[in-house]
Each structure stands twice: as C-alpha cells, then as structure tokens.
XYZ file of C-alpha atoms in Angstrom:
664
model
C 15.025 13.424 63.005
C 16.209 10.667 65.397
C 15.698 6.943 64.871
C 12.905 6.578 67.478
C 10.925 9.385 65.877
C 11.284 7.798 62.450
C 10.045 4.436 63.717
C 7.069 6.090 65.419
C 6.128 7.997 62.265
C 6.406 4.863 60.144
C 4.214 2.933 62.579
C 1.577 5.671 62.528
C 1.600 5.663 58.717
C 1.196 1.879 58.579
C -1.655 2.071 61.081
C -3.318 4.781 58.976
C -3.048 2.844 55.713
C -4.110 -0.641 56.693
C -7.411 -0.321 58.591
C -8.793 2.173 56.048
C -8.048 -0.039 53.082
C -8.863 -3.363 54.690
C -12.063 -2.530 56.567
C -14.139 -0.882 53.851
C -14.915 -2.885 50.691
C -14.320 -0.934 47.520
C -15.834 -1.294 44.085
C -13.980 -2.503 41.034
C -13.020 0.207 38.543
C -13.173 2.812 41.315
C -10.059 4.891 41.929
C -8.368 4.257 45.275
C -5.584 6.332 46.775
C -2.790 5.476 49.209
C -0.928 8.303 50.940
C 2.652 8.102 52.198
C 4.868 10.626 53.969
C 8.596 10.685 53.312
C 10.800 10.906 56.402
C 14.024 12.072 54.793
C 14.542 15.584 53.432
C 14.921 16.231 49.710
C 15.820 19.343 47.751
C 13.499 18.434 44.848
C 11.292 15.411 45.615
C 9.817 15.580 42.085
C 13.125 14.646 40.461
C 14.863 12.797 43.309
C 12.333 10.193 44.417
C 10.344 7.359 42.860
C 7.644 5.578 44.868
C 5.546 2.531 44.015
C 3.460 -0.348 45.266
C 3.472 -3.926 44.058
C -0.217 -4.718 43.633
C -1.603 -8.259 43.523
C -5.178 -9.319 42.902
C -7.276 -11.739 40.816
C -5.371 -12.171 37.537
C -3.252 -9.114 38.322
C 0.336 -8.686 39.543
C 1.970 -5.397 38.589
C 3.998 -2.494 39.928
C 2.026 0.744 40.256
C 4.024 3.954 40.439
C 3.013 6.952 42.494
C 3.727 10.672 42.441
C 4.900 13.510 44.646
C 2.037 15.724 45.809
C 3.859 18.530 47.593
C 5.889 18.734 50.792
C 6.766 15.232 51.988
C 3.507 13.723 50.638
C 3.464 10.973 48.038
C 0.411 9.203 46.656
C -0.215 6.002 44.744
C -3.498 5.692 42.880
C -4.820 2.292 41.921
C -7.924 0.533 40.741
C -9.122 -3.045 41.235
C -9.929 -4.638 37.891
C -11.796 -7.662 39.299
C -13.763 -8.533 42.409
C -11.834 -10.322 45.134
C -9.002 -9.822 47.587
C -6.139 -7.466 46.784
C -2.823 -6.855 48.535
C -0.054 -4.309 48.120
C 3.437 -3.566 49.373
C 5.256 -0.259 48.913
C 8.786 0.637 47.861
C 10.843 3.654 46.900
C 14.103 4.685 45.274
C 16.119 5.845 47.068
C 14.842 3.909 50.025
C 12.895 6.084 52.461
C 11.461 4.490 55.635
C 8.297 6.566 55.282
C 7.654 5.254 51.789
C 9.076 1.728 51.630
C 8.013 -1.471 53.319
C 4.374 -0.555 53.950
C 1.695 -3.136 53.170
C -2.061 -3.435 53.078
C -5.035 -5.258 51.650
C -8.609 -4.633 50.616
C -11.606 -6.430 49.172
C -13.082 -5.319 45.864
C -16.736 -5.960 45.042
C -18.648 -5.697 41.776
C -21.207 -3.025 40.969
C -24.867 -4.007 40.679
C -26.582 -3.817 37.302
C -28.556 -0.807 38.506
C -25.368 0.947 39.566
C -23.868 0.299 36.135
C -26.945 1.763 34.492
C -26.548 4.860 36.657
C -22.944 5.256 35.479
C -21.692 3.190 32.500
C -18.056 3.824 33.503
C -18.561 1.259 36.252
C -18.294 -1.327 33.477
C -14.549 -0.708 33.380
C -11.931 1.101 31.360
C -12.438 1.224 27.602
C -10.452 -0.993 25.256
C -10.447 -2.113 21.644
C -13.323 -4.286 20.441
C -12.391 -7.853 19.398
C -12.009 -6.761 15.750
C -9.889 -3.734 16.827
C -12.092 -1.242 14.983
C -14.311 0.070 17.788
C -14.377 0.443 21.581
C -15.880 -1.587 24.414
C -15.919 -1.297 28.165
C -13.947 -3.955 30.043
C -17.119 -6.041 30.444
C -17.654 -6.102 26.652
C -20.409 -3.475 26.477
C -19.970 -1.206 23.414
C -18.729 2.327 24.032
C -19.162 4.964 21.332
C -17.416 8.232 22.169
C -19.587 11.334 21.875
C -17.078 13.993 22.799
C -16.474 17.696 23.191
C -13.268 19.762 23.063
C -12.512 21.457 26.395
C -8.782 21.998 25.978
C -8.625 24.505 28.853
C -10.639 22.359 31.273
C -7.872 22.444 33.894
C -7.784 26.246 33.989
C -10.088 28.725 35.695
C -11.893 29.223 32.407
C -14.014 26.272 33.492
C -14.773 27.715 36.909
C -15.097 25.341 39.840
C -17.787 25.929 42.460
C -17.735 23.785 45.589
C -21.527 23.970 45.824
C -24.082 22.091 43.709
C -26.103 25.145 42.713
C -27.257 24.941 39.094
C -26.343 28.118 37.277
C -27.687 29.012 33.809
C -25.313 28.647 30.871
C -23.898 32.144 30.778
C -21.057 34.239 32.215
C -21.562 32.823 35.732
C -21.787 29.179 34.645
C -19.211 26.820 36.095
C -17.555 23.570 35.165
C -20.324 21.505 36.749
C -22.996 23.354 34.766
C -21.242 22.549 31.496
C -20.909 18.912 32.565
C -24.630 18.749 33.367
C -25.511 20.201 29.967
C -23.337 17.851 27.966
C -24.338 14.813 30.019
C -27.998 15.557 29.279
C -27.082 15.726 25.573
C -25.519 12.254 25.650
C -21.832 13.196 25.794
C -19.439 10.702 27.379
C -15.994 12.079 26.416
C -14.134 15.370 26.937
C -10.753 16.280 25.397
C -8.362 18.413 27.449
C -4.714 19.475 27.699
C -3.399 19.132 31.240
C -0.593 21.718 31.194
C 0.228 24.891 29.271
C 3.491 25.631 31.091
C 4.637 28.567 28.936
C 1.311 30.419 28.594
C 0.337 33.461 30.633
C -0.964 36.947 30.042
C 2.100 39.155 30.461
C 3.893 42.039 28.797
C 4.728 40.108 25.628
C 2.803 38.808 22.632
C 1.007 35.483 22.498
C 3.567 34.174 19.994
C 7.174 34.427 21.130
C 10.464 33.281 19.631
C 14.000 33.570 20.935
C 16.400 36.116 19.515
C 18.570 33.315 18.119
C 19.342 32.456 14.511
C 16.749 29.673 14.480
C 14.007 31.895 15.928
C 13.212 29.058 18.317
C 9.591 29.003 19.461
C 9.113 29.985 23.089
C 5.345 29.850 22.873
C 2.755 29.611 20.141
C -0.299 30.361 22.215
C -3.884 31.480 21.652
C -4.549 35.159 22.115
C -6.062 36.540 25.285
C -8.509 38.728 23.381
C -8.144 42.396 24.169
C -4.547 42.138 25.415
C -2.439 40.871 22.519
C -0.769 38.507 24.973
C -1.200 34.783 25.610
C -4.191 33.206 27.300
C -3.903 32.700 31.028
C -4.008 28.955 31.707
C -3.529 28.938 35.471
C -5.971 27.746 38.132
C -6.428 28.116 41.881
C -3.180 26.246 42.432
C -1.137 28.513 40.166
C 0.770 27.232 37.116
C 1.962 23.685 36.382
C 5.683 24.535 36.684
C 7.519 27.142 38.710
C 9.223 30.337 37.621
C 11.910 31.540 37.101
C 13.094 29.200 34.381
C 16.499 28.449 32.887
C 16.255 30.021 29.417
C 18.703 32.950 29.489
C 16.906 36.254 29.149
C 13.476 34.623 29.261
C 13.408 33.308 32.831
C 9.982 34.860 33.494
C 8.441 33.648 30.240
C 9.438 29.982 30.213
C 9.333 28.051 33.519
C 11.716 25.584 35.122
C 10.577 22.267 33.666
C 12.327 20.396 36.488
C 10.358 22.160 39.242
C 6.743 21.015 39.190
C 3.871 22.614 41.115
C 1.591 19.864 42.523
C -0.976 22.421 43.714
C -1.922 23.119 40.088
C -2.686 19.452 39.421
C -4.686 19.049 42.639
C -7.290 21.367 41.176
C -7.438 19.307 37.993
C -7.965 16.124 40.040
C -11.361 17.217 41.306
C -12.597 17.908 37.783
C -11.432 14.517 36.509
C -13.162 12.801 39.437
C -16.354 14.770 38.730
C -16.318 13.810 35.054
C -15.914 10.119 35.917
C -18.706 10.357 38.497
C -20.954 11.629 35.700
C -20.076 8.929 33.180
C -17.636 11.017 31.121
C -14.158 9.863 30.093
C -11.488 12.575 29.895
C -9.000 12.345 27.056
C -6.022 13.943 28.784
C -2.976 15.211 26.911
C 0.091 15.873 29.046
C 1.034 19.189 27.456
C 0.872 21.164 24.239
C 3.644 20.791 21.684
C 4.804 24.431 21.699
C 6.727 23.952 24.974
C 8.882 21.208 23.496
C 11.607 23.102 21.619
C 12.949 24.912 24.686
C 12.316 21.851 26.850
C 14.531 19.944 24.422
C 17.204 22.663 24.217
C 17.610 23.743 27.847
C 16.692 20.613 29.832
C 17.872 17.040 29.642
C 15.866 15.272 26.956
C 14.346 12.741 27.175
C 14.943 12.541 30.959
C 13.117 15.729 31.942
C 10.158 15.126 29.625
C 10.019 11.455 30.656
C 9.843 12.445 34.309
C 6.816 14.623 33.609
C 5.116 11.924 31.513
C 5.552 9.391 34.289
C 4.205 11.899 36.813
C 1.214 12.602 34.580
C 0.500 8.912 33.952
C 0.836 7.993 37.628
C -1.497 10.767 38.691
C -4.309 9.968 36.231
C -4.034 6.315 35.149
C -6.342 5.034 37.914
C -9.179 7.229 36.699
C -11.190 6.082 33.689
C -9.133 8.069 31.195
C -7.510 7.960 27.782
C -4.010 9.423 28.068
C -1.667 11.177 25.672
C 2.015 12.158 25.884
C 1.513 15.312 23.790
C -0.960 17.458 21.880
C 0.654 17.460 18.432
C -1.455 19.677 16.187
C 1.274 21.609 14.343
C 4.546 19.798 13.740
C 6.464 22.778 12.360
C 6.656 24.499 15.758
C 7.734 21.550 17.869
C 10.338 18.860 18.179
C 9.815 15.999 15.757
C 7.430 13.107 16.378
C 10.526 10.888 16.672
C 11.879 13.088 19.477
C 8.677 12.488 21.405
C 9.055 8.766 20.757
C 12.440 8.722 22.514
C 10.738 9.969 25.662
C 7.679 7.736 25.302
C 9.910 4.683 24.918
C 12.112 5.826 27.772
C 9.111 5.882 30.120
C 7.993 2.427 29.047
C 11.457 0.923 29.354
C 11.979 2.337 32.839
C 8.480 2.001 34.277
C 6.730 -0.539 32.062
C 3.451 -0.184 30.155
C 0.495 1.504 31.829
C -0.609 -1.033 34.474
C -4.358 -0.565 34.010
C -4.002 -0.502 30.218
C -5.480 2.944 29.593
C -5.614 3.610 25.889
C -2.880 5.906 24.567
C -3.621 8.424 21.839
C -2.825 11.962 20.707
C -4.350 14.849 18.877
C -2.609 14.665 15.511
C -2.136 16.304 12.131
C -3.389 14.737 9.939
C -3.382 11.446 11.885
C -1.478 9.518 14.522
C -0.763 6.939 11.820
C 0.914 9.509 9.585
C 2.814 11.017 12.527
C 4.032 7.840 14.223
C 3.412 4.880 11.932
C 1.527 1.628 12.177
C 3.414 -0.204 14.939
C 3.811 2.672 17.366
C 2.890 3.326 20.983
C -0.592 4.489 19.899
C -3.489 2.214 20.941
C -6.305 4.548 19.832
C -5.720 6.351 16.559
C -6.960 9.860 15.886
C -7.233 12.138 12.893
C -7.683 15.883 13.049
C -6.677 19.428 12.168
C -7.369 18.786 8.472
C -11.026 19.703 8.397
C -12.726 19.150 5.039
C -14.369 15.986 3.741
C -11.343 14.937 1.678
C -9.559 14.256 4.981
C -12.030 11.731 6.413
C -10.134 9.203 4.286
C -7.333 9.108 6.873
C -9.725 7.089 9.034
C -10.254 4.630 6.195
C -6.495 4.266 5.855
C -6.279 3.361 9.553
C -9.202 0.948 9.233
C -7.521 -0.940 6.399
C -4.219 -1.521 8.206
C -3.008 -5.089 8.558
C -3.026 -4.554 12.328
C -5.762 -1.948 12.810
C -6.624 -0.050 15.971
C -9.794 1.849 16.890
C -9.953 5.379 15.506
C -11.951 8.595 15.671
C -11.747 12.136 14.374
C -10.574 14.046 17.434
C -10.404 17.538 15.973
C -12.572 18.024 12.859
C -14.334 21.199 11.738
C -15.244 23.386 14.695
C -18.760 24.771 14.807
C -18.606 28.461 13.911
C -15.003 28.090 12.777
C -14.153 31.424 11.217
C -10.858 31.938 13.001
C -10.386 35.441 14.415
C -6.987 34.855 15.953
C -5.130 37.448 13.906
C -1.943 37.256 11.886
C -0.816 33.946 13.400
C -4.249 32.348 13.331
C -5.557 29.924 10.774
C -7.760 32.596 9.152
C -10.112 29.858 8.092
C -12.314 30.830 5.148
C -14.542 27.817 4.557
C -16.499 27.855 7.798
C -19.877 29.285 8.702
C -21.305 31.407 11.474
C -22.058 29.354 14.568
C -25.693 28.632 15.286
C -26.712 28.707 11.625
C -28.141 25.792 9.665
C -25.231 25.916 7.235
C -22.824 25.545 10.166
C -24.873 22.639 11.530
C -24.657 20.900 8.150
C -20.861 21.185 8.142
C -20.650 19.715 11.645
C -22.878 16.816 10.603
C -20.683 16.169 7.572
C -17.694 15.747 9.878
C -19.638 13.585 12.315
C -21.273 11.070 9.983
C -18.650 11.278 7.239
C -15.895 10.433 9.729
C -17.870 7.651 11.405
C -18.683 5.899 8.114
C -15.114 6.405 6.887
C -13.896 4.112 9.666
C -14.101 6.246 12.815
C -16.107 3.612 14.666
C -14.663 4.646 18.041
C -16.895 7.726 17.965
C -16.529 11.420 17.249
C -15.422 14.584 19.032
C -17.300 17.856 18.631
C -15.761 21.271 19.055
C -16.902 24.856 18.700
C -15.351 28.273 18.307
C -15.415 29.863 21.739
C -15.275 26.493 23.521
C -12.018 24.957 22.314
C -10.148 28.155 23.216
C -12.022 28.665 26.476
C -12.988 32.171 25.389
C -14.296 34.095 28.400
C -12.610 37.459 27.788
C -14.955 40.439 27.326
C -13.271 41.165 23.966
C -13.706 37.622 22.632
C -15.779 37.522 19.402
C -17.633 34.424 20.683
C -17.986 33.539 24.354
C -17.890 29.901 25.338
C -21.222 30.035 27.164
C -22.946 31.173 23.971
C -21.301 28.480 21.843
C -22.343 25.797 24.335
C -25.961 26.469 23.363
C -25.549 26.014 19.612
C -27.820 23.446 17.987
C -24.885 21.648 16.356
C -23.776 20.397 19.792
C -27.200 19.036 20.708
C -27.350 17.130 17.401
C -24.224 15.118 18.276
C -26.278 12.690 20.358
C -28.008 11.428 17.216
C -24.804 9.769 16.016
C -25.400 7.206 18.744
C -29.023 6.850 17.608
C -27.781 6.199 14.076
C -25.066 3.708 15.077
C -26.984 1.769 17.725
C -30.028 1.364 15.469
C -28.281 -1.835 14.346
C -27.105 -2.755 17.851
C -23.494 -3.680 18.376
C -23.236 -4.675 14.724
C -22.126 -1.115 13.982
C -18.715 -2.376 15.129
C -18.639 -4.726 12.107
C -19.123 -1.981 9.518
C -16.524 -1.744 6.766
C -16.060 1.708 5.170
C -16.763 1.440 1.427
C -17.735 4.843 0.093
C -17.638 3.606 -3.515
C -20.703 1.456 -2.872
C -22.587 4.721 -3.419
C -22.503 5.892 -7.016
C -22.003 8.761 -7.650
C -20.424 9.754 -4.356
C -18.096 12.704 -4.955
C -17.959 16.096 -6.555
C -14.728 17.692 -7.740
C -14.625 20.001 -4.695
C -12.333 18.395 -2.114
C -12.141 21.406 0.246
C -15.819 21.384 1.068
C -18.571 19.740 3.104
C -21.194 19.302 0.380
C -21.930 16.864 -2.409
C -20.153 13.761 -1.064
C -21.620 10.501 0.212
C -20.249 7.846 2.590
C -21.148 4.212 3.050
C -20.209 1.330 5.333
C -21.428 -2.255 5.024
C -21.248 -5.376 7.144
C -19.161 -8.177 5.570
C -22.238 -10.387 5.029
C -23.828 -7.616 2.893
C -26.836 -7.574 5.225
C -26.514 -4.002 6.542
C -25.667 -0.755 4.764
C -25.306 2.550 6.618
C -25.076 5.597 4.353
C -24.767 9.348 4.755
C -25.398 11.974 2.077
C -24.090 15.489 2.506
C -26.224 18.342 1.277
C -26.116 18.618 -2.511
C -25.703 14.919 -3.307
C -27.391 13.844 -6.550
C -29.764 10.917 -6.795
C -27.631 7.772 -6.498
C -27.590 4.006 -6.432
C -26.185 1.474 -3.974
C -24.147 -1.424 -5.319
C -22.635 -4.435 -3.600
C -25.989 -5.687 -2.313
C -27.055 -9.314 -2.251
C -28.471 -10.261 -5.638
C -32.223 -10.097 -6.288
C -32.904 -9.256 -2.664
C -35.233 -7.193 -0.531
C -33.904 -4.692 2.009
C -35.839 -2.721 4.576
C -35.015 0.914 3.904
C -35.246 3.997 6.099
C -34.059 7.545 5.806
C -32.377 9.003 8.897
C -32.840 12.631 9.841
C -29.619 13.733 11.609
C -31.272 16.958 12.750
C -33.615 15.202 15.175
C -32.575 11.538 15.229
C -35.754 10.173 13.646
C -36.327 7.554 10.944
C -38.828 7.556 8.076
C -39.508 4.857 5.536
C -38.104 5.064 2.048
C -41.311 4.732 0.014
C -43.110 1.676 1.347
C -40.195 0.854 3.625
C -38.254 -1.468 1.376
C -35.931 -1.410 -1.614
C -34.933 -4.220 -3.946
C -31.714 -5.105 -5.676
C -31.504 -6.486 -9.188
C -29.536 -9.319 -10.699
C -26.297 -7.323 -10.391
C -26.840 -6.347 -6.760
C -27.677 -2.699 -7.414
C -30.405 -0.724 -5.647
C -31.555 2.465 -7.324
C -32.498 5.071 -4.735
C -35.206 7.706 -4.945
C -34.287 11.334 -4.441
C -33.451 12.449 -0.899
C -36.471 13.545 1.163
C -35.314 17.181 1.066
C -32.481 19.334 -0.207
C -30.208 18.862 2.794
C -28.164 16.021 4.359
C -29.670 12.604 5.150
C -28.692 9.189 6.406
C -29.904 5.859 5.057
C -30.138 2.370 6.542
C -30.633 -0.818 4.528
C -31.166 -4.176 6.251
C -31.448 -7.438 4.332
C -34.857 -9.146 4.575
C -34.527 -11.977 2.087
C -34.696 -12.889 -1.567
C -37.236 -11.330 -3.900
C -40.528 -13.181 -4.253
C -41.287 -13.715 -7.951
C -45.000 -13.437 -7.186
C -44.696 -9.901 -5.807
C -44.293 -6.711 -7.803
C -41.950 -4.387 -5.971
C -41.673 -0.654 -6.229
C -38.456 0.194 -8.026
C -36.878 3.536 -8.752
C -34.998 4.851 -11.707
C -32.384 7.544 -11.634
C -33.646 10.379 -13.793
C -30.907 11.909 -15.871
C -31.373 15.133 -17.791
C -31.946 14.773 -21.511
C -29.861 16.898 -23.878
C -32.922 18.980 -24.634
C -33.604 19.592 -20.927
C -29.959 20.479 -20.348
C -30.051 22.933 -23.286
C -33.255 24.504 -21.939
C -31.686 24.842 -18.463
C -28.521 26.360 -19.923
C -30.311 28.504 -22.511
C -30.376 31.718 -20.408
C -26.650 31.346 -19.730
C -25.933 30.751 -23.423
C -28.000 33.785 -24.460
C -26.324 36.006 -21.876
C -22.939 34.749 -22.998
C -23.758 35.458 -26.624
C -24.878 38.991 -25.845
C -21.690 39.591 -23.860
C -19.590 38.381 -26.809
C -21.443 40.720 -29.189
C -20.940 43.676 -26.822
C -17.224 42.994 -26.525
C -16.861 42.560 -30.301
C -18.728 45.793 -30.954
C -16.558 47.665 -28.438
C -13.362 46.356 -30.030
C -14.557 47.369 -33.519
C -15.335 50.912 -32.336
C -11.975 51.173 -30.630
C -10.150 50.023 -33.776
C -12.102 52.533 -35.881
C -11.268 55.353 -33.453
C -7.556 54.526 -33.660
C -7.623 54.747 -37.485
C -9.432 58.085 -37.327
C -6.805 59.535 -34.970
C -4.089 59.084 -37.620
C-alpha cells in the first residue's frame, strides 16, 4: 500500500469517526463503540497489536484499551460516566497510521427519571455501598442481585432469534424468551462463562487427561448426554479459539490459545447488549478453570493468559457487567489460585485497573476469600460449590473482615440437584426432585440463609438442567422444563423481604446466635437452622427459620421494649402479624416467640416501636418445653418395642446355647 493510499484511508477513517460521535448526543452509562482499521499487515493481530484511546471527560482522564475484532478491524468500547463534553485521542503499539492519532468528541446527557425507571441500569455501574457490605448503582440507589446461572449463555444452547416473536418456554424457546421470563420474575443478574475453549462433542470422552505421568487434565467437561463426549459450547461464530492446537498428539482436542476467533465473541456481544437493555447485569467469567493446566504448560504463562484477559476486559468493560478472570469451582483440576494471580497482576501492571471500575469477582470454592485472601484483586466476594447450610458461614466470615467487601452466594444448592453426570459427576445425594415442595424449601434455605449470613449483595439461583444448558434429547432434565419450576419464581420475594425495611437492609449485621436455639446437630442439611441479622441500633431484626426449627426466642433486643412483629411467607412474599402484631422484650432484652405459623420455613421481621407502657398489659409468649412425663409418654412406644426386641434376642440366644449343648 503506497503512502498516498494510506493517507486517504486515514482521512476517511477520521471523517467517519468524528461526525458520528460529535453530532449525536449520547447518554451516560450507555456503551459507545469506536471502530478503527489497521493499515499495516500483521500475521496475528491478536498478539501483535495493542490499541487504545485516551479518554477525557468530567472528572475522568484514563486510557481505554480496545480489541481486535477480525481482519484489520479494531474497536474501542467506552462509556461516559457523567454528563458533559468528552474527548478522545487514539494510539497503538506498534504505531499504525490507521489506529493512532485519531481524535473525536461527543456530548453525554443524563437519563430522565422515567427512563431510569424503565431500566434501572441507566443509574450506572454497580459498586460497593458506603459500608462495603452491599451494592448500589453509581447514583447511590440500592441494587440487590436476584440472579440465575446461565453458564452456557454464549453458546447455541441459548438460541438467538433475530425476530421479536415470543415463543413459549419449551424446546423452541430462545434466549430472548428466557430473558423475558426472568425479567418478569424480578431477576436482574445472570452468571455466565464466556469461553469453553477445550469443550466439544467429538470422538473422545467428556473428561480427558494426557498420557503423561501427571495425568494432566485436558478437559473436565460436562457430558453431552447420549454421547459420552463433552458438551458442545460453540455458537454461530464457531469456537473461541482456533484449531489445531500445540499440545502434541492432542492438536484437535485442545486449541491454539494464541489464535483467537473474534467471530465467536461477536455472537456473545448481542446477548450482553440485550441483557443490559432489559435491566440485567451479566456476571461474565473469562473461561473455565479446566483449560488452565495445558494453557500453563504449552503456552507462555502468564503472557498468553494475560493477553486473553485483557481482550476479554476490553471487549466487555463498557457494558454494565461484573467481570471475572476465571471460573474456579474445583481447584484440584486447575493451576493454583496463585498462578491465576500472576496473570491478574500482570494485566493490571501493564494496562492499569479497569477504567470504568467494573466489580471483579469469581465463582469460588468455598469462597473467594479462602481462595485468594483478604487483600486480593477481588472487589465482590462470592461463596459457592459447598451447598449445605453449614457453609453459609463463609459469608459471615467475609462480612466480619477488617476491610470487608460486598458478598453473595454465587453457586449454592441447585434446584433439583440430584447429579446424573456419571462416574465423574458429583453424585449428590442430599438434593430433591425439582418442582417439589421439598426442593423449594432447600432453595429458600440457601436464599434467605445466605442473605442473613452476610450475603447482602444478593443471591444467585440455579437449577439442574439450566446451569448445564441441557437441551440434548437424552438429558434427564431439559432446561426449558427447569425454567418453569416454582423455586425460580419464589426468588423475587427475597427483594420483598429485604426492601420491606428500605435501604436499611444494607445495615444488617449477621448474628445468628441472637436466635436461641438456632442449630441442630445436622450440618449437611437444609432443615432445623435459623438465621438472624440486626441493625446496630437494635431497632430492626430480620430472621429466617428453616423447616423443622423449634420454638425459639430472640435476644439482643432493646430492654423492656415493644417491637412490631410480622411473619414473612417466602412462598408468596406476603406478611402476616405475629399475634396482635407486636412482641415485647423483658428486662434482659429477650423476646419469646410463639410457634411458627405452620410446619415449614418462615421469615420474621421485628421493628422497634418504643418502650413498654407500664399501664398496658401486653401479650407475651412462653416457650413450652416437654415435661419428663410427656417425654416418657412420647417415647413409650419406642421403649416397649425396644424391650420386646431385647427379649426376642435373649430368647433366641438361650435356645441357640441349649441346642449347642444338646449336639454334644
């Protein structure tokens, strides 16, 4: 290409960029995209080129990195964080006249209040609340995550239709239909994994290891039911990385991690944009951990992984997203958490922190705190993959840190979780059939137990059939059936429960021991435990009782005080008065509760009204304990049966001994 042609192309590009961006006002917190065309020729633009703009606006002056999008095309995505005038100037390394030296400007305007009501994400990206325990939008409005687990969102399992036809939830349902359903149920968060580079349905099993002495993991996938191979995780654009790869003997099973396929990510872009347009924040994890061992062994680490992280961040940081460098659910089949840290730090040192301050998190086991420590790169903690109620405590541990960060349970018990994934599956035995009331109770235990244990950022639902994107004819549960389970619809009532005290839910302090008794001996269960959180002024108590909790008392109340008291029904989001609607504490600050309204799980809310009036007689409850006589009467049939059994055994032994003597 001669010099004159290069100058002409650069001039056309500049002309294309400036009028478009300068003439049309854009809204704050709305993703904008600049497109550049490289003039020089490159063998692998993904690894050879870095492009950026220096963006300046009200209270903002940062470098925003872009990404290669196929051919000679590069894009930089940005968002204006405040209303006003914004300017930018581009650069690249190495210097390319089609990428460097371009400039432009635009005006950003605020959304109207009505427009923000139509889509809450117009209030800005989410961030930690002032006390670092919950989440707010950029404008200070509280955000409570009500999420679902769509790990395979980027694949064809969530089918994309270009039309807006509403299809029933069934085999022909598409991505947009599932979004419509969850939006109507109050969901505002979806968890996904962007890339499964080493997964495809081929002639090998869904779990593969190398024939080396270490039996290095090649893939630890989910089964494509009916084939014995791995789930297909491609989309209309193909797979995230290109084949053949560099692992000797396995070139067609593990891709070339230095040759990225932008077409794959283009088809994810439209789904992320659609989620944002419908008020839903995607929690996007770059890739699943089972690709890491061969990535580490056969490619330059951390350089190769860092390049992909930077690509991933640059492509999605201008959407309203929470981002993650890895999905780390099983540590034994991956590089260590510290190995991931070398890459995470490498990206930050070379490219700086995320310019729009998206929260950084990860799916973890049992928590991001345990995996990476207190002062790590994590800005939103998560717990997960340890399901039962004994594990909600990990959220309390995070809450009580000297320098806490918001937290939620990102992968608790899955509705219908009776794992059918064969010899390498979890083979979970403590779950229940999906769509049953017992299953619903377990899901509610995870939801309210986690929230009141310190997960004030919200909660993420998941269901068998959905988290694996199960659409195969041989799948035991199809995702479209699981989407209709009652447990998912009940998730919206967590927001009803939390926001019944307004934004003060963000002040709650998890203190389960304020309920007495609050635990059974069974730690691997979802029944018999209670959870409590209280505001520091002792004015508000929020409580949740799992099914099977005994009659209890609440301590730590203000002395000799009156509290309004309501039971909460988590099955339909309604409130009913406890007795006459109030409970009173005594001189030691203890409130004795009546029995639960029914033999299932319930919530409770206590709000301080004032001191007791000595001229009023209040209704008070006593905890009825069984007398020894009652206990003996209740146990009498068992004692009688036991006695009879002892007599039968003794008689049998005597006959046997007598028979032995006779035989001599």
